[in-house]
Amino acid sequence: MSVTVPAMRAKMGSRTYYIGKMRASELSGQVGIASELEDWTSLELEDVYQRDLNIKRVTQVIAPYLAESPDRFFGSIIVWARDESVIEFERIMDVVPEIKIPKAYESSLNDLGVIVIGGDGRATQSGLVALDGQHRLAAIREVVQGKTPGPFKGDVANDEITVIFVSDSDTVKTRGLFTILNRTARRVSKNDVLIMSETDGSAMVARKVISSKILAPRGLDDKPLVKWESNTISKKDTQITTLNAIAQIVTIIARYEKIILENDDDAQVPPDNEAVAAARDATLNWFEILFNAIPEFQQMQADPNLVVENRKPDNAYSLLMRPVGLIVLFNAISIAMDPQQGGLTDLSEAFRRMAKVDWAFDSGLWKQIMVSSKGTIANKQSDIDLASELAAWLITGRTSNKQFQAILSEKYKRQLNREDAQLPTPVFAS
């Protein structure tokens, strides 16, 4: 059975392609998924076909989003017509030649028409393949076939999806197109994602947090405490940290509070609103406790120019004026509050103790841990993890879990390359 799709013909470089719309039920029935084709392993499109379909992501993330969200939306799915005879474009001007078109509209209507898919009974699922968007297509199929529950599951079949048809019988040429789509196209920066993403839960929460009265008491345009334009902090910046660091802190707090924030931009699935609100409230609560525990933060909140002074290497909190240092502090709090590690039970007490830690950049405490022998800040995840565990030890001491102590002691010795190295004395006398 043939399907007729409203479409527009377009051209870029040497390639002619077609932009159309299909109902979800038509799309799921007419377009195949690469990994389902019998001959997919023998084709030359390794980059496309060697990506196994992530069934868990399809059934547990994308399909439920379709079935449960009234505001669901997908970007265009790019479909490769590997058999060019499967689709046929018919211009409106050719089908209805006698129609009178105003001169002003002729050029615009010249490329408007319909695509006929599967005319003369031609098979389509082996001839039309999702070149980009196979996970979205698989999710559409799950819902249309009634395999996913949800209040809007019955509506999805009639959803209209934008489809871009590329017609090529030359697999080498199509492989080049896939490379363009997935490799050489401009990648958005991490900061772009943090500012714009509506699917990255940590980014969405971070944006709300940095806009709060705690971190932007005068608003985002008047010396906020978080730098959102880039991911680097200079000596003269009046911000204490970056948007990227806040997003990582959100992730730490959400994990500790057992708040699920989905973080899968490829799935194009926004996180649950209640989860976003809960993570925002928890993060703001942790920051409020931090500011109450360390008066210097309150002073910088009132006068951001003090940040530059507090960032000087010999200042007691200079490491916390750097994104990595603040991440380490929050991660250390989560470790100290973990019953299987630090064992503390009072969040305010944990921050009160953390305020007594020597956070000076020049402190010997952090040499070869968070500060290299060359005087640069750590950027390896293993160094950040060790610094976090060490800070947690400093506020929990011998009351912490014995296994946690033993493992940390061995890590500390390896990091310093000294068998006789002893963990530093805790700031809290246990």
Short mmCIF file of C-alpha atoms in Angstrom, two decimals:
data_model
loop_
_atom_site.label_atom_id
_atom_site.label_comp_id
_atom_site.label_asym_id
_atom_site.label_seq_id
_atom_site.Cartn_x
_atom_site.Cartn_y
_atom_site.Cartn_z
CA MET A 1 0.00 0.00 0.00
CA SER A 2 1.47 3.34 -1.04
CA VAL A 3 1.71 6.40 1.20
CA THR A 4 1.57 9.99 0.00
CA VAL A 5 3.64 12.55 1.88
CA PRO A 6 3.39 16.34 1.48
CA ALA A 7 6.92 17.44 0.66
CA MET A 8 9.23 20.15 -0.54
CA ARG A 9 12.22 19.54 -2.78
CA ALA A 10 15.49 21.22 -1.85
CA LYS A 11 19.09 21.16 -2.98
CA MET A 12 22.38 21.72 -1.21
CA GLY A 13 25.63 21.28 -3.10
CA SER A 14 25.20 18.33 -5.44
CA ARG A 15 22.57 16.66 -3.30
CA THR A 16 18.82 16.86 -3.86
CA TYR A 17 16.69 16.00 -0.83
CA TYR A 18 13.07 16.26 0.27
CA ILE A 19 11.48 17.65 3.42
CA GLY A 20 8.15 16.14 4.34
CA LYS A 21 5.92 15.18 7.22
CA MET A 22 4.56 11.77 8.09
CA ARG A 23 2.16 10.54 10.70
CA ALA A 24 3.90 8.46 13.36
CA SER A 25 1.93 5.39 12.34
CA GLU A 26 3.07 5.78 8.71
CA LEU A 27 6.67 6.42 9.71
CA SER A 28 6.86 3.34 11.93
CA GLY A 29 5.37 1.18 9.20
CA GLN A 30 7.29 2.47 6.21
CA VAL A 31 10.82 3.15 7.50
CA GLY A 32 13.18 0.46 8.71
CA ILE A 33 15.81 0.44 11.44
CA ALA A 34 19.31 -0.45 10.32
CA SER A 35 19.96 -3.14 12.92
CA GLU A 36 16.81 -4.99 11.85
CA LEU A 37 17.84 -5.41 8.22
CA GLU A 38 18.95 -8.89 7.21
CA ASP A 39 21.91 -7.59 5.23
CA TRP A 40 23.02 -4.82 7.56
CA THR A 41 26.29 -6.50 8.54
CA SER A 42 27.38 -6.80 4.90
CA LEU A 43 26.92 -3.17 3.96
CA GLU A 44 29.74 -0.66 4.00
CA LEU A 45 28.06 1.86 6.28
CA GLU A 46 29.93 0.68 9.39
CA ASP A 47 29.44 3.96 11.19
CA VAL A 48 25.67 3.61 10.91
CA TYR A 49 25.10 -0.07 11.21
CA GLN A 50 27.60 -1.03 13.88
CA ARG A 51 25.72 1.11 16.40
CA ASP A 52 23.51 -1.43 18.14
CA LEU A 53 20.08 -0.17 19.08
CA ASN A 54 19.95 0.67 22.80
CA ILE A 55 16.69 -1.09 23.63
CA LYS A 56 16.72 0.04 27.27
CA ARG A 57 16.94 3.67 26.24
CA VAL A 58 14.13 3.18 23.72
CA THR A 59 11.71 1.38 26.05
CA GLN A 60 12.52 3.08 29.36
CA VAL A 61 13.23 6.65 28.33
CA ILE A 62 12.09 7.77 24.88
CA ALA A 63 8.89 5.73 24.45
CA PRO A 64 7.54 6.66 27.92
CA TYR A 65 8.25 10.31 27.11
CA LEU A 66 6.04 10.03 24.02
CA ALA A 67 3.24 8.23 25.81
CA GLU A 68 3.27 10.43 28.90
CA SER A 69 3.96 13.94 27.62
CA PRO A 70 1.31 16.19 26.05
CA ASP A 71 4.08 18.55 24.88
CA ARG A 72 6.20 15.86 23.22
CA PHE A 73 8.39 16.93 20.34
CA PHE A 74 11.08 15.39 18.15
CA GLY A 75 13.52 16.88 15.70
CA SER A 76 13.62 15.71 12.09
CA ILE A 77 14.40 12.09 11.30
CA ILE A 78 16.71 11.67 8.31
CA VAL A 79 15.71 8.75 6.12
CA TRP A 80 17.95 7.17 3.52
CA ALA A 81 16.24 5.80 0.42
CA ARG A 82 18.82 3.13 -0.33
CA ASP A 83 16.55 1.97 -3.16
CA GLU A 84 15.80 5.13 -5.13
CA SER A 85 12.78 3.57 -6.77
CA VAL A 86 10.95 3.36 -3.42
CA ILE A 87 10.15 7.07 -3.41
CA GLU A 88 8.89 9.28 -6.21
CA PHE A 89 8.49 13.05 -6.05
CA GLU A 90 5.58 14.59 -7.96
CA ARG A 91 5.39 18.37 -8.31
CA ILE A 92 2.04 20.06 -7.79
CA MET A 93 2.68 22.06 -10.96
CA ASP A 94 2.98 18.82 -12.95
CA VAL A 95 0.03 17.04 -11.35
CA VAL A 96 -2.32 19.98 -11.77
CA PRO A 97 -0.86 21.88 -14.75
CA GLU A 98 -4.07 23.76 -15.49
CA ILE A 99 -4.15 25.48 -12.11
CA LYS A 100 -3.64 29.23 -12.36
CA ILE A 101 -0.80 30.39 -10.13
CA PRO A 102 -0.03 34.07 -9.55
CA LYS A 103 3.37 34.99 -10.96
CA ALA A 104 4.64 35.95 -7.52
CA TYR A 105 4.06 32.39 -6.27
CA GLU A 106 5.47 30.41 -9.19
CA SER A 107 9.06 30.15 -7.97
CA SER A 108 7.95 29.25 -4.46
CA LEU A 109 5.59 26.53 -5.66
CA ASN A 110 8.02 25.06 -8.15
CA ASP A 111 9.48 22.70 -5.57
CA LEU A 112 6.29 21.85 -3.68
CA GLY A 113 4.59 18.53 -4.21
CA VAL A 114 4.18 15.07 -2.75
CA ILE A 115 6.38 12.03 -2.28
CA VAL A 116 4.76 8.73 -3.12
CA ILE A 117 6.27 5.92 -1.04
CA GLY A 118 5.90 2.34 -2.12
CA GLY A 119 4.05 2.96 -5.35
CA ASP A 120 3.22 -0.11 -7.47
CA GLY A 121 3.45 -2.27 -4.35
CA ARG A 122 7.20 -1.81 -3.82
CA ALA A 123 8.50 -2.90 -0.39
CA THR A 124 9.74 0.00 1.72
CA GLN A 125 11.21 -1.10 5.04
CA SER A 126 14.26 -2.58 3.35
CA GLY A 127 14.51 0.42 1.03
CA LEU A 128 13.95 3.23 3.54
CA VAL A 129 16.28 3.31 6.53
CA ALA A 130 16.62 5.80 9.38
CA LEU A 131 20.05 7.32 8.79
CA ASP A 132 19.73 9.61 11.82
CA GLY A 133 17.08 9.05 14.50
CA GLN A 134 16.77 5.25 14.71
CA HIS A 135 16.20 5.35 18.49
CA ARG A 136 13.39 7.88 18.10
CA LEU A 137 11.89 5.76 15.34
CA ALA A 138 12.07 2.63 17.47
CA ALA A 139 10.35 4.47 20.31
CA ILE A 140 7.58 5.66 18.00
CA ARG A 141 7.05 2.07 16.90
CA GLU A 142 6.87 0.88 20.53
CA VAL A 143 4.08 3.34 21.32
CA VAL A 144 2.17 2.93 18.06
CA GLN A 145 2.15 -0.85 18.54
CA GLY A 146 0.68 -0.43 22.03
CA LYS A 147 3.72 -1.66 23.96
CA THR A 148 4.12 1.46 26.11
CA PRO A 149 1.50 2.62 28.65
CA GLY A 150 0.68 6.27 29.15
CA PRO A 151 -2.22 8.73 29.01
CA PHE A 152 -1.28 9.90 25.49
CA LYS A 153 -0.31 6.58 23.95
CA GLY A 154 -3.39 6.60 21.71
CA ASP A 155 -2.57 10.04 20.33
CA VAL A 156 0.98 9.31 19.25
CA ALA A 157 -0.02 7.44 16.07
CA ASN A 158 -1.41 10.68 14.64
CA ASP A 159 1.58 12.82 15.60
CA GLU A 160 3.21 14.45 12.59
CA ILE A 161 6.98 14.01 12.39
CA THR A 162 9.29 15.97 10.11
CA VAL A 163 11.21 13.65 7.80
CA ILE A 164 14.12 14.50 5.54
CA PHE A 165 14.47 12.04 2.66
CA VAL A 166 17.89 11.50 1.10
CA SER A 167 17.89 9.39 -2.03
CA ASP A 168 21.17 7.61 -2.78
CA SER A 169 21.98 4.21 -4.25
CA ASP A 170 25.69 4.83 -3.67
CA THR A 171 26.53 3.60 -0.17
CA VAL A 172 29.96 5.29 -0.21
CA LYS A 173 28.31 8.64 -0.88
CA THR A 174 25.77 8.01 1.87
CA ARG A 175 28.51 7.06 4.27
CA GLY A 176 30.05 10.46 3.60
CA LEU A 177 26.73 12.07 4.46
CA PHE A 178 26.60 10.16 7.73
CA THR A 179 30.09 11.41 8.57
CA ILE A 180 28.98 14.98 7.90
CA LEU A 181 25.94 14.55 10.14
CA ASN A 182 27.77 12.98 13.05
CA ARG A 183 31.39 14.12 12.95
CA THR A 184 32.19 17.24 10.99
CA ALA A 185 29.10 19.23 11.85
CA ARG A 186 29.74 21.90 14.47
CA ARG A 187 29.46 20.52 17.99
CA VAL A 188 27.86 22.80 20.52
CA SER A 189 30.10 23.61 23.44
CA LYS A 190 29.50 22.35 26.94
CA ASN A 191 28.50 25.86 27.91
CA ASP A 192 25.96 26.02 25.05
CA VAL A 193 24.36 22.84 26.35
CA LEU A 194 24.26 24.12 29.90
CA ILE A 195 22.60 27.36 28.86
CA MET A 196 20.16 25.99 26.28
CA SER A 197 19.42 22.34 27.05
CA GLU A 198 15.88 21.39 27.98
CA THR A 199 16.78 17.72 28.45
CA ASP A 200 19.89 17.86 30.64
CA GLY A 201 18.39 17.86 34.13
CA SER A 202 21.54 19.06 35.91
CA ALA A 203 21.88 21.96 33.46
CA MET A 204 18.24 22.96 33.92
CA VAL A 205 18.60 22.93 37.71
CA ALA A 206 21.94 24.77 37.55
CA ARG A 207 20.35 27.61 35.57
CA LYS A 208 17.66 28.00 38.21
CA VAL A 209 20.22 27.87 41.02
CA ILE A 210 22.54 30.54 39.61
CA SER A 211 19.54 32.83 39.10
CA SER A 212 18.60 32.59 42.79
CA LYS A 213 18.98 35.34 45.38
CA ILE A 214 21.78 33.36 47.01
CA LEU A 215 24.09 33.38 43.99
CA ALA A 216 22.70 36.39 42.11
CA PRO A 217 21.36 38.72 44.82
CA ARG A 218 21.25 41.67 42.41
CA GLY A 219 20.30 39.64 39.32
CA LEU A 220 22.36 37.93 36.62
CA ASP A 221 23.33 41.23 34.98
CA ASP A 222 24.79 42.82 38.12
CA LYS A 223 27.86 40.97 39.43
CA PRO A 224 26.41 37.51 40.10
CA LEU A 225 28.61 35.03 41.96
CA VAL A 226 28.52 32.49 39.12
CA LYS A 227 30.19 33.00 35.74
CA TRP A 228 27.84 31.63 33.11
CA GLU A 229 29.43 32.99 29.92
CA SER A 230 32.39 30.56 29.97
CA ASN A 231 33.87 27.67 31.94
CA THR A 232 37.05 29.37 33.12
CA ILE A 233 37.74 31.69 36.05
CA SER A 234 40.57 34.23 35.96
CA LYS A 235 42.34 35.81 38.92
CA LYS A 236 40.44 39.07 38.47
CA ASP A 237 36.95 37.60 38.05
CA THR A 238 34.46 38.55 40.72
CA GLN A 239 32.62 35.24 40.40
CA ILE A 240 33.41 32.35 42.74
CA THR A 241 32.63 29.59 40.25
CA THR A 242 31.12 28.69 36.86
CA LEU A 243 27.83 27.37 35.53
CA ASN A 244 29.60 24.14 34.59
CA ALA A 245 30.76 23.64 38.19
CA ILE A 246 27.25 24.35 39.52
CA ALA A 247 25.86 21.69 37.16
CA GLN A 248 28.36 19.17 38.56
CA ILE A 249 27.44 20.17 42.10
CA VAL A 250 23.76 19.67 41.24
CA THR A 251 24.61 16.16 40.06
CA ILE A 252 26.43 15.43 43.35
CA ILE A 253 23.56 16.70 45.48
CA ALA A 254 20.86 14.98 43.40
CA ARG A 255 22.73 11.69 43.67
CA TYR A 256 23.03 12.04 47.45
CA GLU A 257 19.37 13.06 47.82
CA LYS A 258 18.34 10.18 45.50
CA ILE A 259 16.70 12.56 43.03
CA ILE A 260 16.64 11.13 39.52
CA LEU A 261 17.71 13.63 36.89
CA GLU A 262 17.82 12.04 33.45
CA ASN A 263 20.76 13.33 31.46
CA ASP A 264 20.47 12.07 27.91
CA ASP A 265 20.35 14.76 25.26
CA ASP A 266 20.37 12.19 22.47
CA ALA A 267 17.05 10.86 23.70
CA GLN A 268 15.59 14.40 23.63
CA VAL A 269 13.62 13.57 26.77
CA PRO A 270 13.09 16.36 29.33
CA PRO A 271 13.41 15.44 33.02
CA ASP A 272 10.48 15.21 35.38
CA ASN A 273 9.38 18.66 36.61
CA GLU A 274 9.08 17.46 40.19
CA ALA A 275 12.64 16.09 40.07
CA VAL A 276 13.95 19.41 38.74
CA ALA A 277 12.15 21.31 41.51
CA ALA A 278 13.39 18.92 44.19
CA ALA A 279 16.99 19.14 42.96
CA ARG A 280 16.79 22.93 42.82
CA ASP A 281 15.47 23.16 46.39
CA ALA A 282 18.08 20.72 47.71
CA THR A 283 20.94 22.54 45.96
CA LEU A 284 19.81 25.94 47.23
CA ASN A 285 19.53 24.48 50.73
CA TRP A 286 23.12 23.19 50.60
CA PHE A 287 24.38 26.55 49.35
CA GLU A 288 22.46 28.42 52.05
CA ILE A 289 24.03 26.21 54.73
CA LEU A 290 27.48 26.80 53.19
CA PHE A 291 27.00 30.58 53.26
CA ASN A 292 25.87 30.42 56.88
CA ALA A 293 28.86 28.28 57.83
CA ILE A 294 31.46 30.53 56.19
CA PRO A 295 30.89 34.26 56.83
CA GLU A 296 33.32 35.15 54.02
CA PHE A 297 30.76 33.85 51.51
CA GLN A 298 28.12 36.17 52.91
CA GLN A 299 30.55 39.07 52.64
CA MET A 300 31.30 38.23 49.02
CA GLN A 301 27.58 37.96 48.38
CA ALA A 302 27.22 41.57 49.54
CA ASP A 303 30.41 42.74 47.81
CA PRO A 304 31.58 40.51 44.90
CA ASN A 305 34.80 42.53 44.65
CA LEU A 306 35.97 40.66 47.76
CA VAL A 307 36.14 37.48 45.66
CA VAL A 308 39.40 38.64 44.04
CA GLU A 309 40.99 39.14 47.47
CA ASN A 310 39.74 35.78 48.75
CA ARG A 311 41.16 34.04 45.67
CA LYS A 312 44.76 34.96 46.57
CA PRO A 313 46.75 31.74 47.21
CA ASP A 314 47.41 32.43 50.90
CA ASN A 315 43.76 33.12 51.74
CA ALA A 316 42.09 30.51 53.95
CA TYR A 317 39.38 29.77 51.37
CA SER A 318 41.23 30.48 48.12
CA LEU A 319 40.72 26.96 46.75
CA LEU A 320 36.96 27.41 47.08
CA MET A 321 37.20 30.44 44.79
CA ARG A 322 38.05 28.02 42.00
CA PRO A 323 35.47 25.74 40.33
CA VAL A 324 37.32 22.51 41.18
CA GLY A 325 37.67 23.47 44.83
CA LEU A 326 33.97 24.12 45.27
CA ILE A 327 33.12 20.83 43.53
CA VAL A 328 35.48 19.02 45.91
CA LEU A 329 33.84 20.63 48.94
CA PHE A 330 30.31 19.59 47.96
CA ASN A 331 31.46 16.12 46.96
CA ALA A 332 33.24 15.81 50.32
CA ILE A 333 30.04 16.75 52.14
CA SER A 334 28.13 14.00 50.31
CA ILE A 335 30.85 11.49 51.24
CA ALA A 336 30.90 12.64 54.87
CA MET A 337 27.12 12.23 55.04
CA ASP A 338 27.20 8.75 53.50
CA PRO A 339 26.51 6.11 56.19
CA GLN A 340 28.94 3.74 54.45
CA GLN A 341 31.75 6.32 54.40
CA GLY A 342 31.80 9.38 56.65
CA GLY A 343 28.77 8.52 58.73
CA LEU A 344 27.68 12.06 59.68
CA THR A 345 23.95 12.66 60.08
CA ASP A 346 23.63 16.46 60.38
CA LEU A 347 24.17 18.46 57.18
CA SER A 348 24.65 21.78 58.98
CA GLU A 349 27.25 20.20 61.27
CA ALA A 350 29.08 18.78 58.25
CA PHE A 351 29.37 22.25 56.71
CA ARG A 352 30.35 23.77 60.07
CA ARG A 353 33.23 21.33 60.32
CA MET A 354 34.17 21.84 56.66
CA ALA A 355 34.56 25.57 57.34
CA LYS A 356 37.46 24.69 59.69
CA VAL A 357 39.42 22.89 56.95
CA ASP A 358 42.41 24.78 55.54
CA TRP A 359 41.28 25.53 52.01
CA ALA A 360 44.23 27.78 51.15
CA PHE A 361 45.76 27.17 47.75
CA ASP A 362 49.23 27.47 49.36
CA SER A 363 48.43 24.93 52.07
CA GLY A 364 50.71 21.90 52.09
CA LEU A 365 47.61 19.82 52.78
CA TRP A 366 46.63 19.83 49.11
CA LYS A 367 50.05 19.55 47.46
CA GLN A 368 50.09 16.61 45.03
CA ILE A 369 46.42 16.06 45.85
CA MET A 370 44.50 18.99 44.39
CA VAL A 371 47.48 21.23 43.62
CA SER A 372 50.32 19.89 41.46
CA SER A 373 54.03 20.36 42.19
CA LYS A 374 53.99 23.03 39.44
CA GLY A 375 51.30 24.96 41.25
CA THR A 376 48.42 24.14 38.91
CA ILE A 377 44.97 23.05 40.00
CA ALA A 378 43.96 19.40 39.55
CA ASN A 379 41.78 18.46 36.61
CA LYS A 380 42.01 14.66 36.68
CA GLN A 381 38.90 12.99 38.07
CA SER A 382 41.01 10.66 40.23
CA ASP A 383 42.66 13.69 41.90
CA ILE A 384 39.29 15.34 42.48
CA ASP A 385 37.90 12.13 43.97
CA LEU A 386 40.89 11.72 46.29
CA ALA A 387 40.69 15.35 47.42
CA SER A 388 36.98 14.89 48.16
CA GLU A 389 37.60 11.77 50.23
CA LEU A 390 40.46 13.46 52.06
CA ALA A 391 38.28 16.46 52.94
CA ALA A 392 35.56 14.08 54.17
CA TRP A 393 38.16 12.34 56.36
CA LEU A 394 39.24 15.70 57.79
CA ILE A 395 35.74 16.32 59.21
CA THR A 396 34.89 12.77 60.26
CA GLY A 397 38.18 11.25 61.44
CA ARG A 398 38.12 7.95 63.28
CA THR A 399 34.32 7.97 63.49
CA SER A 400 34.17 7.28 59.76
CA ASN A 401 33.73 3.80 58.31
CA LYS A 402 36.84 1.64 58.92
CA GLN A 403 36.91 0.30 55.39
CA PHE A 404 36.64 3.86 54.05
CA GLN A 405 39.65 4.82 56.19
CA ALA A 406 41.72 1.84 55.02
CA ILE A 407 41.03 2.40 51.32
CA LEU A 408 41.68 6.14 51.61
CA SER A 409 44.96 5.51 53.43
CA GLU A 410 46.21 3.30 50.59
CA LYS A 411 45.15 5.82 47.95
CA TYR A 412 46.92 8.58 49.87
CA LYS A 413 50.18 6.62 50.06
CA ARG A 414 50.08 5.84 46.33
CA GLN A 415 49.34 9.45 45.45
CA LEU A 416 52.30 10.73 47.48
CA ASN A 417 54.43 7.71 46.51
CA ARG A 418 55.35 7.18 50.15
CA GLU A 419 54.64 4.01 52.12
CA ASP A 420 55.07 5.87 55.41
CA ALA A 421 52.55 8.60 54.53
CA GLN A 422 49.89 9.06 57.21
CA LEU A 423 46.52 10.68 56.71
CA PRO A 424 46.53 14.28 57.99
CA THR A 425 45.06 15.04 61.40
CA PRO A 426 41.30 15.70 61.25
CA VAL A 427 40.10 19.20 62.09
CA PHE A 428 37.44 17.65 64.30
CA ALA A 429 38.75 15.89 67.38
CA SER A 430 36.87 12.58 67.48
#
